Amino acid sequence: MTYQIRTASIIDLSSLQKLERACFQLDAWSLFDLVAVLTFPDVIRLKAVVGNHMVGFIAGDPRPSEKMAWVATLGVLPDHQNQGIGKALLETCEQRINHPRIRLCVRPTNLAALGLYTHAGYQTIDRWEDYYNDKGDALVMEKIIF
Ligand SMILES: CC(C)(COP(=O)(O)OP(=O)(O)OC[C@H]1O[C@@H](n2cnc3c(N)ncnc32)[C@H](O)[C@@H]1OP(=O)(O)O)[C@@H](O)C(=O)NCCC(=O)NCCS
C-alpha cells in the first residue's frame, strides 16, 4: 500500500502512543515525552500515513548550540516494516533538519535499525553504557553530510 509522509502534530498523540507501544517493548516513551515531541518548538516531527492511519513516526531535534542535530526517535509499525518507510522517514527528516552533523542512539542488538542507519551513512562514534532503562548500552551513531 502506498504511504505518504506528513508533518505530525498534537492531534496525532493517540496514534503515536499506540505506535510507541507496538514498536518499543522496552523503550516506549512516557505520555509526557510524547506530548513534548509533538509540541516543543523547532522539533521536526514527521509521520508516515497509509490513508489516515499513522504507520511510522520520526522526530529530529536540531541543537544549534551543540553544532549538531539528533534523531530522537524512529518507529514503523511491525505490519508496515521492510517496505522502505523507515528509510523514507529518515531521509525526509535529514532534509528538514538541514544540518551537516546528525547523531542518534541505537541498541547494539537492534539489527534492523543498525542496518537502516549503516546503509544511510551513519557510523558508530561512541558507546554509552547503561543508557537505556534496562541498563542496556547505546551505540551513538553519526552522519556527516557534506
Ligand atoms: C528500524 C525500523 C524503523 C526500520 O524501518 P523499516 O521501515 O522496516 O525499514 P526500511 O524498510 O525502510 O529498510 C531500510 C533499510 O533498513 C535495513 N533493514 C530493515 N530491516 C532490517 C532487518 N530486519 N535487518 C537488517 N537490516 C534491516 C535494510 O538495510 C534496509 O535497506 P535495504 O532495503 O536497502 O536493504 C523498524 O524496524 C522499527 O520501527 N523497529 C522498531 C523500533 C526501532 O527499533 N526503532 C529504532 C530505534 S533506534
PDB file of N, CA and C in Angstrom, residues 24 27 29 63 69-74 102-108 110 113-114 117 122-129 131-132 136-142:
ATOM      1  N   PHE A  24       8.205  -0.285  20.481  1.00  0.00           N
ATOM      2  CA  PHE A  24       9.248  -0.277  21.518  1.00  0.00           C
ATOM      3  C   PHE A  24       8.761  -1.015  22.760  1.00  0.00           C
ATOM      4  N   ASP A  27      11.543   0.367  25.384  1.00  0.00           N
ATOM      5  CA  ASP A  27      11.940   1.777  25.417  1.00  0.00           C
ATOM      6  C   ASP A  27      10.809   2.744  25.071  1.00  0.00           C
ATOM      7  N   TRP A  29       8.293   5.632  25.126  1.00  0.00           N
ATOM      8  CA  TRP A  29       8.332   6.913  25.829  1.00  0.00           C
ATOM      9  C   TRP A  29       7.091   7.088  26.694  1.00  0.00           C
ATOM     10  N   ARG A  63      19.995  21.022  17.417  1.00  0.00           N
ATOM     11  CA  ARG A  63      20.596  21.682  18.594  1.00  0.00           C
ATOM     12  C   ARG A  63      21.757  22.556  18.133  1.00  0.00           C
ATOM     13  N   ALA A  69      22.492  17.945  15.188  1.00  0.00           N
ATOM     14  CA  ALA A  69      21.084  17.631  15.405  1.00  0.00           C
ATOM     15  C   ALA A  69      20.998  16.149  15.781  1.00  0.00           C
ATOM     16  N   TRP A  70      19.926  15.794  16.486  1.00  0.00           N
ATOM     17  CA  TRP A  70      19.729  14.399  16.890  1.00  0.00           C
ATOM     18  C   TRP A  70      18.435  13.876  16.297  1.00  0.00           C
ATOM     19  N   VAL A  71      18.477  12.626  15.844  1.00  0.00           N
ATOM     20  CA  VAL A  71      17.232  11.917  15.564  1.00  0.00           C
ATOM     21  C   VAL A  71      16.806  11.315  16.895  1.00  0.00           C
ATOM     22  N   ALA A  72      15.664  11.790  17.406  1.00  0.00           N
ATOM     23  CA  ALA A  72      15.265  11.428  18.766  1.00  0.00           C
ATOM     24  C   ALA A  72      14.533  10.097  18.822  1.00  0.00           C
ATOM     25  N   THR A  73      13.745   9.806  17.803  1.00  0.00           N
ATOM     26  CA  THR A  73      13.005   8.542  17.773  1.00  0.00           C
ATOM     27  C   THR A  73      12.609   8.225  16.341  1.00  0.00           C
ATOM     28  N   LEU A  74      12.498   6.949  16.057  1.00  0.00           N
ATOM     29  CA  LEU A  74      12.020   6.479  14.743  1.00  0.00           C
ATOM     30  C   LEU A  74      11.355   5.128  14.952  1.00  0.00           C
ATOM     31  N   ILE A 102      24.511  14.920  12.100  1.00  0.00           N
ATOM     32  CA  ILE A 102      23.318  14.338  12.721  1.00  0.00           C
ATOM     33  C   ILE A 102      23.723  13.095  13.524  1.00  0.00           C
ATOM     34  N   ARG A 103      23.203  12.998  14.735  1.00  0.00           N
ATOM     35  CA  ARG A 103      23.515  11.851  15.592  1.00  0.00           C
ATOM     36  C   ARG A 103      22.238  11.157  16.043  1.00  0.00           C
ATOM     37  N   LEU A 104      22.405   9.919  16.481  1.00  0.00           N
ATOM     38  CA  LEU A 104      21.291   9.152  17.043  1.00  0.00           C
ATOM     39  C   LEU A 104      21.853   8.060  17.939  1.00  0.00           C
ATOM     40  N   CYS A 105      20.987   7.484  18.756  1.00  0.00           N
ATOM     41  CA  CYS A 105      21.356   6.366  19.630  1.00  0.00           C
ATOM     42  C   CYS A 105      20.588   5.125  19.209  1.00  0.00           C
ATOM     43  N   VAL A 106      21.242   3.974  19.345  1.00  0.00           N
ATOM     44  CA  VAL A 106      20.600   2.715  18.971  1.00  0.00           C
ATOM     45  C   VAL A 106      21.180   1.587  19.823  1.00  0.00           C
ATOM     46  N   ARG A 107      20.339   0.611  20.141  1.00  0.00           N
ATOM     47  CA  ARG A 107      20.847  -0.563  20.849  1.00  0.00           C
ATOM     48  C   ARG A 107      21.734  -1.385  19.909  1.00  0.00           C
ATOM     49  N   PRO A 108      22.856  -1.893  20.413  1.00  0.00           N
ATOM     50  CA  PRO A 108      23.719  -2.714  19.551  1.00  0.00           C
ATOM     51  C   PRO A 108      23.040  -4.001  19.100  1.00  0.00           C
ATOM     52  N   ASN A 110      19.893  -4.093  18.024  1.00  0.00           N
ATOM     53  CA  ASN A 110      18.788  -3.735  17.124  1.00  0.00           C
ATOM     54  C   ASN A 110      19.276  -3.788  15.672  1.00  0.00           C
ATOM     55  N   ALA A 113      17.495  -1.595  12.885  1.00  0.00           N
ATOM     56  CA  ALA A 113      17.847  -0.166  12.930  1.00  0.00           C
ATOM     57  C   ALA A 113      19.311   0.036  12.530  1.00  0.00           C
ATOM     58  N   LEU A 114      20.184  -0.849  12.992  1.00  0.00           N
ATOM     59  CA  LEU A 114      21.601  -0.721  12.621  1.00  0.00           C
ATOM     60  C   LEU A 114      21.778  -0.844  11.112  1.00  0.00           C
ATOM     61  N   TYR A 117      20.510   2.466   9.536  1.00  0.00           N
ATOM     62  CA  TYR A 117      21.396   3.607   9.765  1.00  0.00           C
ATOM     63  C   TYR A 117      22.729   3.438   9.025  1.00  0.00           C
ATOM     64  N   TYR A 122      25.428   6.352   8.476  1.00  0.00           N
ATOM     65  CA  TYR A 122      25.798   6.638   9.869  1.00  0.00           C
ATOM     66  C   TYR A 122      26.930   5.697  10.295  1.00  0.00           C
ATOM     67  N   GLN A 123      27.828   6.233  11.114  1.00  0.00           N
ATOM     68  CA  GLN A 123      28.938   5.448  11.647  1.00  0.00           C
ATOM     69  C   GLN A 123      28.924   5.522  13.167  1.00  0.00           C
ATOM     70  N   THR A 124      29.313   4.420  13.800  1.00  0.00           N
ATOM     71  CA  THR A 124      29.357   4.408  15.270  1.00  0.00           C
ATOM     72  C   THR A 124      30.549   5.225  15.747  1.00  0.00           C
ATOM     73  N   ILE A 125      30.270   6.170  16.660  1.00  0.00           N
ATOM     74  CA  ILE A 125      31.348   7.021  17.160  1.00  0.00           C
ATOM     75  C   ILE A 125      31.552   6.883  18.666  1.00  0.00           C
ATOM     76  N   ASP A 126      30.598   6.213  19.349  1.00  0.00           N
ATOM     77  CA  ASP A 126      30.732   6.106  20.805  1.00  0.00           C
ATOM     78  C   ASP A 126      29.798   5.002  21.300  1.00  0.00           C
ATOM     79  N   ARG A 127      30.027   4.585  22.531  1.00  0.00           N
ATOM     80  CA  ARG A 127      29.125   3.628  23.190  1.00  0.00           C
ATOM     81  C   ARG A 127      28.850   4.162  24.588  1.00  0.00           C
ATOM     82  N   TRP A 128      27.549   4.362  24.884  1.00  0.00           N
ATOM     83  CA  TRP A 128      27.165   4.871  26.198  1.00  0.00           C
ATOM     84  C   TRP A 128      26.664   3.694  27.028  1.00  0.00           C
ATOM     85  N   GLU A 129      27.363   3.399  28.114  1.00  0.00           N
ATOM     86  CA  GLU A 129      26.984   2.256  28.954  1.00  0.00           C
ATOM     87  C   GLU A 129      25.761   2.610  29.795  1.00  0.00           C
ATOM     88  N   TYR A 131      22.696   3.073  29.189  1.00  0.00           N
ATOM     89  CA  TYR A 131      21.928   4.216  28.675  1.00  0.00           C
ATOM     90  C   TYR A 131      20.409   3.990  28.800  1.00  0.00           C
ATOM     91  N   TYR A 132      19.983   2.774  28.488  1.00  0.00           N
ATOM     92  CA  TYR A 132      18.540   2.518  28.450  1.00  0.00           C
ATOM     93  C   TYR A 132      18.010   2.113  29.830  1.00  0.00           C
ATOM     94  N   GLY A 136      20.724  -1.363  29.346  1.00  0.00           N
ATOM     95  CA  GLY A 136      21.382  -1.705  28.090  1.00  0.00           C
ATOM     96  C   GLY A 136      22.218  -0.546  27.564  1.00  0.00           C
ATOM     97  N   ASP A 137      23.315  -0.887  26.885  1.00  0.00           N
ATOM     98  CA  ASP A 137      24.173   0.147  26.303  1.00  0.00           C
ATOM     99  C   ASP A 137      23.535   0.722  25.035  1.00  0.00           C
ATOM    100  N   ALA A 138      23.973   1.917  24.673  1.00  0.00           N
ATOM    101  CA  ALA A 138      23.577   2.532  23.398  1.00  0.00           C
ATOM    102  C   ALA A 138      24.817   2.771  22.558  1.00  0.00           C
ATOM    103  N   LEU A 139      24.688   2.520  21.269  1.00  0.00           N
ATOM    104  CA  LEU A 139      25.700   2.994  20.331  1.00  0.00           C
ATOM    105  C   LEU A 139      25.293   4.390  19.887  1.00  0.00           C
ATOM    106  N   VAL A 140      26.232   5.301  19.851  1.00  0.00           N
ATOM    107  CA  VAL A 140      25.987   6.629  19.295  1.00  0.00           C
ATOM    108  C   VAL A 140      26.493   6.602  17.859  1.00  0.00           C
ATOM    109  N   MET A 141      25.606   6.935  16.921  1.00  0.00           N
ATOM    110  CA  MET A 141      25.986   6.932  15.505  1.00  0.00           C
ATOM    111  C   MET A 141      25.885   8.359  14.959  1.00  0.00           C
ATOM    112  N   GLU A 142      26.735   8.634  13.994  1.00  0.00           N
ATOM    113  CA  GLU A 142      26.798   9.992  13.448  1.00  0.00           C
ATOM    114  C   GLU A 142      26.888   9.948  11.924  1.00  0.00           C
TER     115      GLU A 142
END
